[in-house]
mmCIF file of C-alpha atoms in Angstrom:
data_model
loop_
_atom_site.group_PDB
_atom_site.id
_atom_site.type_symbol
_atom_site.label_atom_id
_atom_site.label_comp_id
_atom_site.label_asym_id
_atom_site.label_seq_id
_atom_site.Cartn_x
_atom_site.Cartn_y
_atom_site.Cartn_z
ATOM 1 C CA MET A 1 -2.011 98.532 -67.479
ATOM 2 C CA GLN A 2 -2.981 95.873 -64.270
ATOM 3 C CA GLU A 3 -0.799 93.419 -63.726
ATOM 4 C CA LYS A 4 -1.811 90.078 -64.556
ATOM 5 C CA GLY A 5 -3.609 88.032 -61.674
ATOM 6 C CA LYS A 6 -3.910 91.284 -59.330
ATOM 7 C CA GLN A 7 -7.299 92.715 -59.383
ATOM 8 C CA LYS A 8 -8.077 96.519 -58.582
ATOM 9 C CA GLU A 9 -9.379 97.289 -55.747
ATOM 10 C CA GLN A 10 -12.137 98.928 -56.259
ATOM 11 C CA LYS A 11 -15.235 100.496 -53.961
ATOM 12 C CA PRO A 12 -18.208 98.252 -52.928
ATOM 13 C CA LYS A 13 -20.920 99.205 -55.049
ATOM 14 C CA ASP A 14 -23.265 102.018 -53.436
ATOM 15 C CA SER A 15 -24.561 100.966 -49.924
ATOM 16 C CA THR A 16 -26.950 103.672 -49.523
ATOM 17 C CA GLU A 17 -30.042 101.966 -48.633
ATOM 18 C CA LYS A 18 -29.082 98.441 -47.060
ATOM 19 C CA SER A 19 -31.580 96.390 -48.630
ATOM 20 C CA GLY A 20 -31.635 93.752 -46.640
ATOM 21 C CA LEU A 21 -32.856 94.568 -43.791
ATOM 22 C CA HIS A 22 -36.741 95.283 -42.265
ATOM 23 C CA PRO A 23 -38.774 98.105 -44.428
ATOM 24 C CA ARG A 24 -38.604 99.762 -40.772
ATOM 25 C CA ASN A 25 -35.750 99.793 -39.059
ATOM 26 C CA PRO A 26 -34.258 103.255 -39.377
ATOM 27 C CA HIS A 27 -30.856 101.632 -40.604
ATOM 28 C CA ARG A 28 -30.931 100.489 -43.542
ATOM 29 C CA PHE A 29 -29.205 103.828 -44.989
ATOM 30 C CA ARG A 30 -25.349 104.387 -44.520
ATOM 31 C CA TYR A 31 -24.215 106.080 -41.637
ATOM 32 C CA ASP A 32 -24.783 109.726 -41.169
ATOM 33 C CA PHE A 33 -21.585 110.478 -39.445
ATOM 34 C CA LYS A 34 -23.073 114.578 -39.160
ATOM 35 C CA ALA A 35 -25.741 113.686 -37.538
ATOM 36 C CA LEU A 36 -24.083 111.191 -35.217
ATOM 37 C CA ILE A 37 -21.603 113.242 -34.458
ATOM 38 C CA ALA A 38 -24.787 116.270 -33.260
ATOM 39 C CA SER A 39 -25.675 113.732 -31.329
ATOM 40 C CA CYS A 40 -22.734 112.465 -29.743
ATOM 41 C CA SER A 41 -19.718 115.104 -30.423
ATOM 42 C CA ASP A 42 -17.085 112.262 -28.455
ATOM 43 C CA LEU A 43 -17.908 109.708 -31.722
ATOM 44 C CA GLU A 44 -16.099 112.559 -33.806
ATOM 45 C CA LYS A 45 -12.310 111.440 -33.034
ATOM 46 C CA PHE A 46 -12.615 108.511 -34.297
ATOM 47 C CA VAL A 47 -14.361 109.263 -37.547
ATOM 48 C CA SER A 48 -12.405 109.729 -40.889
ATOM 49 C CA VAL A 49 -12.134 109.423 -44.210
ATOM 50 C CA ASN A 50 -11.247 105.410 -45.504
ATOM 51 C CA ARG A 51 -9.333 104.903 -48.987
ATOM 52 C CA PHE A 52 -12.945 105.053 -50.888
ATOM 53 C CA GLY A 53 -13.650 108.852 -49.736
ATOM 54 C CA ASP A 54 -16.069 108.190 -47.584
ATOM 55 C CA GLU A 55 -16.192 109.038 -44.392
ATOM 56 C CA SER A 56 -16.362 106.054 -41.830
ATOM 57 C CA ILE A 57 -14.819 104.492 -38.470
ATOM 58 C CA ASP A 58 -12.403 101.700 -38.404
ATOM 59 C CA PHE A 59 -14.856 98.793 -37.330
ATOM 60 C CA ALA A 60 -11.329 96.946 -35.808
ATOM 61 C CA ASN A 61 -11.244 98.848 -33.089
ATOM 62 C CA PRO A 62 -12.897 97.883 -30.463
ATOM 63 C CA ASP A 63 -13.289 101.769 -28.775
ATOM 64 C CA ALA A 64 -14.724 103.073 -32.421
ATOM 65 C CA VAL A 65 -17.505 100.656 -32.443
ATOM 66 C CA LYS A 66 -17.986 101.151 -29.546
ATOM 67 C CA MET A 67 -18.407 104.525 -29.308
ATOM 68 C CA LEU A 68 -20.715 104.386 -32.828
ATOM 69 C CA ASN A 69 -23.221 102.376 -30.654
ATOM 70 C CA ARG A 70 -23.476 105.235 -28.142
ATOM 71 C CA ALA A 71 -23.772 107.475 -30.636
ATOM 72 C CA ILE A 72 -26.354 105.286 -32.731
ATOM 73 C CA LEU A 73 -28.997 104.543 -29.556
ATOM 74 C CA LYS A 74 -28.548 109.077 -28.880
ATOM 75 C CA HIS A 75 -29.285 109.357 -32.212
ATOM 76 C CA PHE A 76 -32.102 106.403 -32.618
ATOM 77 C CA TYR A 77 -33.598 105.847 -29.425
ATOM 78 C CA GLN A 78 -32.475 109.433 -26.922
ATOM 79 C CA ILE A 79 -30.431 107.060 -24.738
ATOM 80 C CA SER A 80 -28.464 109.833 -22.915
ATOM 81 C CA LEU A 81 -25.956 107.360 -21.496
ATOM 82 C CA TRP A 82 -25.453 104.090 -22.484
ATOM 83 C CA ASP A 83 -21.598 101.475 -21.475
ATOM 84 C CA ILE A 84 -20.639 97.929 -21.247
ATOM 85 C CA PRO A 85 -18.237 96.160 -18.961
ATOM 86 C CA ARG A 86 -14.781 95.361 -20.815
ATOM 87 C CA ASN A 87 -14.701 92.152 -23.444
ATOM 88 C CA TYR A 88 -18.736 91.846 -23.161
ATOM 89 C CA LEU A 89 -20.603 92.171 -26.207
ATOM 90 C CA CYS A 90 -21.054 95.004 -28.185
ATOM 91 C CA PRO A 91 -23.924 94.138 -30.928
ATOM 92 C CA PRO A 92 -24.468 95.719 -34.184
ATOM 93 C CA ILE A 93 -27.877 97.515 -33.430
ATOM 94 C CA PRO A 94 -29.042 97.251 -37.328
ATOM 95 C CA GLY A 95 -29.334 93.374 -36.803
ATOM 96 C CA ARG A 96 -30.931 93.686 -33.589
ATOM 97 C CA ALA A 97 -33.302 96.305 -34.711
ATOM 98 C CA ASP A 98 -34.714 93.917 -37.466
ATOM 99 C CA TYR A 99 -35.232 91.240 -34.703
ATOM 100 C CA ILE A 100 -37.780 93.760 -33.073
ATOM 101 C CA HIS A 101 -39.702 95.010 -36.278
ATOM 102 C CA TYR A 102 -40.149 91.052 -37.429
ATOM 103 C CA ILE A 103 -41.328 90.313 -33.858
ATOM 104 C CA ALA A 104 -43.979 93.966 -34.615
ATOM 105 C CA ASP A 105 -44.723 92.170 -38.027
ATOM 106 C CA LEU A 106 -45.825 88.872 -35.953
ATOM 107 C CA LEU A 107 -47.929 90.308 -33.623
ATOM 108 C CA ALA A 108 -49.721 92.210 -36.400
ATOM 109 C CA ASP A 109 -50.589 89.258 -38.074
ATOM 110 C CA GLU A 110 -53.529 88.397 -35.414
ATOM 111 C CA ASN A 111 -53.967 92.023 -34.749
ATOM 112 C CA GLN A 112 -55.567 93.014 -38.050
ATOM 113 C CA LYS A 113 -52.415 94.018 -39.260
ATOM 114 C CA GLN A 114 -51.941 96.461 -37.321
ATOM 115 C CA ILE A 115 -48.610 97.325 -35.305
ATOM 116 C CA PRO A 116 -49.747 96.532 -31.174
ATOM 117 C CA ILE A 117 -48.061 99.472 -29.247
ATOM 118 C CA GLY A 118 -47.333 100.668 -25.987
ATOM 119 C CA GLU A 119 -47.465 99.150 -22.670
ATOM 120 C CA LYS A 120 -49.661 96.559 -23.062
ATOM 121 C CA ILE A 121 -47.226 94.053 -25.079
ATOM 122 C CA LYS A 122 -45.375 92.506 -22.874
ATOM 123 C CA ILE A 123 -41.946 90.947 -24.201
ATOM 124 C CA LEU A 124 -39.560 88.392 -21.993
ATOM 125 C CA ASP A 125 -35.761 88.791 -23.615
ATOM 126 C CA ILE A 126 -33.925 85.743 -23.276
ATOM 127 C CA GLY A 127 -30.710 86.985 -22.679
ATOM 128 C CA VAL A 128 -30.337 90.198 -22.346
ATOM 129 C CA GLY A 129 -27.409 91.081 -22.341
ATOM 130 C CA ALA A 130 -24.834 93.996 -20.884
ATOM 131 C CA ASN A 131 -25.889 95.753 -23.536
ATOM 132 C CA CYS A 132 -29.575 95.503 -23.157
ATOM 133 C CA VAL A 133 -29.947 96.322 -26.759
ATOM 134 C CA TYR A 134 -32.967 94.509 -27.779
ATOM 135 C CA PRO A 135 -35.156 96.285 -24.823
ATOM 136 C CA ILE A 136 -33.722 99.580 -25.414
ATOM 137 C CA ILE A 137 -34.787 99.135 -28.814
ATOM 138 C CA GLY A 138 -38.213 97.733 -27.774
ATOM 139 C CA SER A 139 -39.763 99.972 -26.131
ATOM 140 C CA GLN A 140 -38.402 103.062 -27.879
ATOM 141 C CA ALA A 141 -39.741 101.360 -30.952
ATOM 142 C CA TYR A 142 -43.015 100.557 -29.842
ATOM 143 C CA GLY A 143 -43.116 101.339 -26.678
ATOM 144 C CA TRP A 144 -43.076 97.879 -24.877
ATOM 145 C CA ASP A 145 -42.473 96.452 -22.329
ATOM 146 C CA PHE A 146 -39.932 94.586 -21.076
ATOM 147 C CA VAL A 147 -38.159 91.562 -18.141
ATOM 148 C CA GLY A 148 -34.752 90.806 -19.667
ATOM 149 C CA THR A 149 -32.806 87.681 -18.265
ATOM 150 C CA ASP A 150 -29.306 86.676 -17.597
ATOM 151 C CA ILE A 151 -27.351 84.355 -15.936
ATOM 152 C CA ASP A 152 -24.670 86.474 -15.824
ATOM 153 C CA PRO A 153 -24.710 88.809 -12.645
ATOM 154 C CA ILE A 154 -22.160 91.735 -14.440
ATOM 155 C CA ALA A 155 -24.607 91.479 -17.420
ATOM 156 C CA ILE A 156 -27.632 91.615 -14.949
ATOM 157 C CA LYS A 157 -25.879 94.241 -13.514
ATOM 158 C CA SER A 158 -24.919 96.195 -16.581
ATOM 159 C CA ALA A 159 -27.965 96.152 -18.149
ATOM 160 C CA GLN A 160 -30.231 97.627 -14.893
ATOM 161 C CA ASN A 161 -27.351 100.725 -14.470
ATOM 162 C CA ILE A 162 -27.869 101.708 -18.410
ATOM 163 C CA ILE A 163 -31.726 101.476 -17.402
ATOM 164 C CA LYS A 164 -31.489 103.767 -13.944
ATOM 165 C CA SER A 165 -28.909 105.783 -16.230
ATOM 166 C CA ASN A 166 -31.877 107.137 -18.748
ATOM 167 C CA SER A 167 -35.498 108.126 -17.921
ATOM 168 C CA VAL A 168 -37.265 106.507 -20.660
ATOM 169 C CA LEU A 169 -36.194 103.129 -19.825
ATOM 170 C CA SER A 170 -36.633 103.086 -15.892
ATOM 171 C CA ASP A 171 -40.306 101.881 -15.631
ATOM 172 C CA LYS A 172 -40.236 100.040 -19.401
ATOM 173 C CA ILE A 173 -37.318 97.297 -18.516
ATOM 174 C CA GLU A 174 -36.875 94.479 -15.492
ATOM 175 C CA CYS A 175 -34.051 92.367 -15.070
ATOM 176 C CA ARG A 176 -34.230 88.989 -13.703
ATOM 177 C CA LEU A 177 -30.927 86.765 -12.786
ATOM 178 C CA GLN A 178 -31.223 83.227 -14.061
ATOM 179 C CA PRO A 179 -29.868 81.354 -10.895
ATOM 180 C CA SER A 180 -29.475 77.970 -13.154
ATOM 181 C CA ASN A 181 -27.362 77.306 -15.970
ATOM 182 C CA LYS A 182 -29.975 74.188 -16.362
ATOM 183 C CA HIS A 183 -33.066 76.247 -17.350
ATOM 184 C CA ILE A 184 -34.113 79.204 -19.481
ATOM 185 C CA PHE A 185 -37.521 79.896 -18.106
ATOM 186 C CA GLU A 186 -37.693 77.881 -14.780
ATOM 187 C CA GLY A 187 -36.869 80.341 -12.022
ATOM 188 C CA ILE A 188 -38.028 82.895 -13.497
ATOM 189 C CA LEU A 189 -41.713 82.926 -14.372
ATOM 190 C CA LYS A 190 -43.704 84.189 -11.767
ATOM 191 C CA PRO A 191 -47.383 82.871 -11.402
ATOM 192 C CA ASN A 192 -50.134 84.194 -13.923
ATOM 193 C CA GLU A 193 -47.126 85.684 -15.380
ATOM 194 C CA PHE A 194 -47.904 86.491 -18.928
ATOM 195 C CA PHE A 195 -46.174 87.617 -22.243
ATOM 196 C CA ASP A 196 -46.838 88.281 -25.679
ATOM 197 C CA VAL A 197 -43.665 87.001 -27.196
ATOM 198 C CA SER A 198 -40.434 85.596 -25.999
ATOM 199 C CA ILE A 199 -36.796 86.113 -28.083
ATOM 200 C CA CYS A 200 -33.745 85.170 -27.366
ATOM 201 C CA ASN A 201 -30.029 85.360 -29.603
ATOM 202 C CA PRO A 202 -28.749 81.693 -28.154
ATOM 203 C CA PRO A 203 -25.367 81.392 -27.711
ATOM 204 C CA PHE A 204 -24.144 80.320 -31.361
ATOM 205 C CA HIS A 205 -20.820 77.818 -30.567
ATOM 206 C CA THR A 206 -20.465 74.414 -29.178
ATOM 207 C CA SER A 207 -17.207 75.481 -27.304
ATOM 208 C CA ALA A 208 -14.722 77.835 -25.624
ATOM 209 C CA GLU A 209 -12.427 76.376 -28.457
ATOM 210 C CA GLU A 210 -15.154 76.749 -31.390
ATOM 211 C CA ALA A 211 -15.809 80.412 -30.373
ATOM 212 C CA ALA A 212 -11.928 81.214 -29.596
ATOM 213 C CA ALA A 213 -11.734 80.002 -33.703
ATOM 214 C CA GLY A 214 -14.174 82.018 -34.806
ATOM 215 C CA SER A 215 -13.363 84.980 -33.009
ATOM 216 C CA GLN A 216 -9.564 84.616 -34.527
ATOM 217 C CA ARG A 217 -10.841 84.728 -37.912
ATOM 218 C CA LYS A 218 -12.747 87.898 -37.145
ATOM 219 C CA ILE A 219 -9.645 89.199 -36.358
ATOM 220 C CA LYS A 220 -7.912 87.581 -39.636
ATOM 221 C CA ASN A 221 -11.029 89.607 -41.627
ATOM 222 C CA LEU A 222 -11.047 92.866 -39.918
ATOM 223 C CA GLY A 223 -6.859 92.978 -40.350
ATOM 224 C CA LEU A 224 -6.202 92.960 -36.495
ATOM 225 C CA LYS A 225 -2.680 92.971 -34.867
ATOM 226 C CA ASP A 226 -4.084 93.045 -31.373
ATOM 227 C CA LYS A 227 -5.189 88.976 -31.595
ATOM 228 C CA ASN A 228 -6.503 90.019 -27.611
ATOM 229 C CA LYS A 229 -8.226 92.392 -29.469
ATOM 230 C CA LEU A 230 -11.849 92.115 -31.197
ATOM 231 C CA ASN A 231 -14.139 94.101 -31.908
ATOM 232 C CA PHE A 232 -17.481 93.088 -30.461
ATOM 233 C CA GLY A 233 -15.992 91.491 -27.720
ATOM 234 C CA GLY A 234 -18.896 88.759 -26.217
ATOM 235 C CA GLN A 235 -18.150 86.760 -22.385
ATOM 236 C CA ASN A 236 -18.347 83.136 -22.652
ATOM 237 C CA ALA A 237 -21.899 82.790 -21.849
ATOM 238 C CA GLU A 238 -22.923 85.040 -24.983
ATOM 239 C CA LEU A 239 -20.190 83.587 -27.385
ATOM 240 C CA TRP A 240 -20.797 78.636 -26.762
ATOM 241 C CA CYS A 241 -22.865 76.634 -24.534
ATOM 242 C CA GLU A 242 -22.224 72.731 -24.518
ATOM 243 C CA GLY A 243 -23.750 71.550 -28.244
ATOM 244 C CA GLY A 244 -24.094 75.880 -29.198
ATOM 245 C CA GLU A 245 -27.581 76.755 -30.524
ATOM 246 C CA VAL A 246 -28.736 73.815 -31.289
ATOM 247 C CA ALA A 247 -28.614 72.424 -27.814
ATOM 248 C CA PHE A 248 -29.688 75.615 -26.255
ATOM 249 C CA VAL A 249 -32.962 75.624 -28.351
ATOM 250 C CA ARG A 250 -33.772 71.906 -28.209
ATOM 251 C CA ASN A 251 -33.481 72.709 -24.322
ATOM 252 C CA MET A 252 -35.886 75.733 -24.379
ATOM 253 C CA ILE A 253 -38.062 74.155 -27.211
ATOM 254 C CA PHE A 254 -39.038 71.136 -24.383
ATOM 255 C CA GLU A 255 -39.112 74.276 -21.404
ATOM 256 C CA SER A 256 -41.350 76.519 -22.973
ATOM 257 C CA LYS A 257 -43.707 73.015 -23.238
ATOM 258 C CA GLU A 258 -44.279 73.437 -19.516
ATOM 259 C CA ILE A 259 -45.382 76.811 -19.898
ATOM 260 C CA GLY A 260 -46.730 77.258 -23.319
ATOM 261 C CA GLN A 261 -50.000 78.866 -22.056
ATOM 262 C CA GLN A 262 -47.930 82.126 -20.053
ATOM 263 C CA ILE A 263 -46.175 82.867 -23.395
ATOM 264 C CA THR A 264 -48.004 83.701 -26.936
ATOM 265 C CA TRP A 265 -45.234 82.882 -28.851
ATOM 266 C CA PHE A 266 -41.820 81.465 -28.455
ATOM 267 C CA THR A 267 -38.891 82.994 -31.076
ATOM 268 C CA SER A 268 -35.625 82.703 -30.908
ATOM 269 C CA LEU A 269 -32.582 83.137 -34.047
ATOM 270 C CA ILE A 270 -31.361 80.422 -35.419
ATOM 271 C CA ALA A 271 -28.307 81.423 -37.355
ATOM 272 C CA LYS A 272 -27.636 78.312 -39.354
ATOM 273 C CA LYS A 273 -29.885 76.918 -42.075
ATOM 274 C CA GLU A 274 -28.650 73.362 -41.535
ATOM 275 C CA HIS A 275 -30.180 73.296 -38.306
ATOM 276 C CA LEU A 276 -33.515 73.940 -39.098
ATOM 277 C CA PRO A 277 -34.137 70.557 -39.613
ATOM 278 C CA SER A 278 -33.414 69.616 -36.090
ATOM 279 C CA ILE A 279 -35.216 72.462 -34.424
ATOM 280 C CA TYR A 280 -38.268 71.668 -36.219
ATOM 281 C CA TYR A 281 -38.565 67.726 -35.036
ATOM 282 C CA TYR A 282 -38.685 68.872 -31.531
ATOM 283 C CA LEU A 283 -40.980 71.375 -32.494
ATOM 284 C CA LYS A 284 -43.350 67.953 -33.373
ATOM 285 C CA LYS A 285 -42.425 66.762 -30.806
ATOM 286 C CA VAL A 286 -43.512 68.972 -28.264
ATOM 287 C CA ASN A 287 -46.598 69.284 -30.691
ATOM 288 C CA ALA A 288 -46.291 73.099 -31.209
ATOM 289 C CA VAL A 289 -50.117 74.266 -32.503
ATOM 290 C CA GLU A 290 -48.028 76.341 -34.852
ATOM 291 C CA VAL A 291 -44.170 76.996 -36.135
ATOM 292 C CA LYS A 292 -43.150 80.183 -38.348
ATOM 293 C CA THR A 293 -39.883 80.658 -40.075
ATOM 294 C CA ILE A 294 -39.139 83.941 -40.328
ATOM 295 C CA ASN A 295 -35.873 85.074 -43.346
ATOM 296 C CA MET A 296 -33.546 87.815 -42.636
ATOM 297 C CA ALA A 297 -31.054 89.372 -44.439
ATOM 298 C CA GLN A 298 -27.949 91.349 -43.500
ATOM 299 C CA GLY A 299 -25.524 91.868 -45.625
ATOM 300 C CA GLN A 300 -23.642 89.075 -47.011
ATOM 301 C CA LYS A 301 -25.302 87.460 -43.588
ATOM 302 C CA ILE A 302 -28.864 85.277 -43.641
ATOM 303 C CA SER A 303 -30.642 84.204 -40.716
ATOM 304 C CA ARG A 304 -33.369 83.311 -39.006
ATOM 305 C CA ILE A 305 -36.660 83.664 -36.370
ATOM 306 C CA VAL A 306 -38.354 80.042 -35.651
ATOM 307 C CA ALA A 307 -41.733 81.291 -33.471
ATOM 308 C CA TRP A 308 -43.645 78.676 -32.227
ATOM 309 C CA THR A 309 -46.906 78.678 -29.958
ATOM 310 C CA PHE A 310 -49.228 76.051 -27.947
ATOM 311 C CA LYS A 311 -51.775 78.220 -27.923
ATOM 312 C CA SER A 312 -55.086 78.283 -31.180
ATOM 313 C CA GLU A 313 -55.525 81.133 -32.969
ATOM 314 C CA PRO A 314 -58.535 82.314 -31.740
ATOM 315 C CA LYS A 315 -56.711 82.799 -28.118
ATOM 316 C CA ARG A 316 -53.525 84.245 -29.681
ATOM 317 C CA GLN A 317 -56.196 87.062 -31.558
ATOM 318 C CA LYS A 318 -58.495 87.128 -27.615
#
């Protein structure tokens, strides 16, 4: 008989399909570890049967998480060599893929519902990071060309190493160092250079202390004993900026006004719903022609993309 006040641990509901992810996202289904190991044999030593009888990895182990990412990128995106420096952000790929697929939908809305593919589509990734994941997914899934920017020279070097190590990426992705931490587009865009979309996953936290507290919560949830280990890592510039995501996106919005004819759609992830009113207020101040909010659901986490443009619909379609 079960003791009063204690609940028997139950296996989570069958999550064979993650229905919250985008319909085209190949990561909607549970990880097929046999297939992933076939693509990346080094993953095998990290895979074991969990207490529910399912194959899995220890998501509290940063080496296991990085190897899982390496296997996913090799299996789904033909990336033979992928690595990141220690303590840099190791992103969950299913959520990153969702952003790319929703951007494809955004472009299809003005292309007679047909997703435009190939190198004619140019995407600017603000904060490409050491992992270079957004350009990898976008170039491999849709053939788009990318320019990735970052203020961190180490991140740029890492992304460039990934590109050079994979022939499928060599002519699809360019990386540029942002020389100023006060600017986002200035110093990056060349005269008469045009992009179809800019994407951005802005720093979420408002301070190093807040980022550290968030990391400790994640450590506690993952059951890590080593307080200095965190499976997804992250450098300061990846995790926080003064004012957090609202301040970062506000600066992006005001800068975007100055180059509104060089980029058709500006977009950014917004993690917290309560930040949307401020974002809409700033977009109104710069007279954005159109604003769209695209909701995304990744398991328990709800996020959204805010997209804005300064071009009229006829100009966008042209």
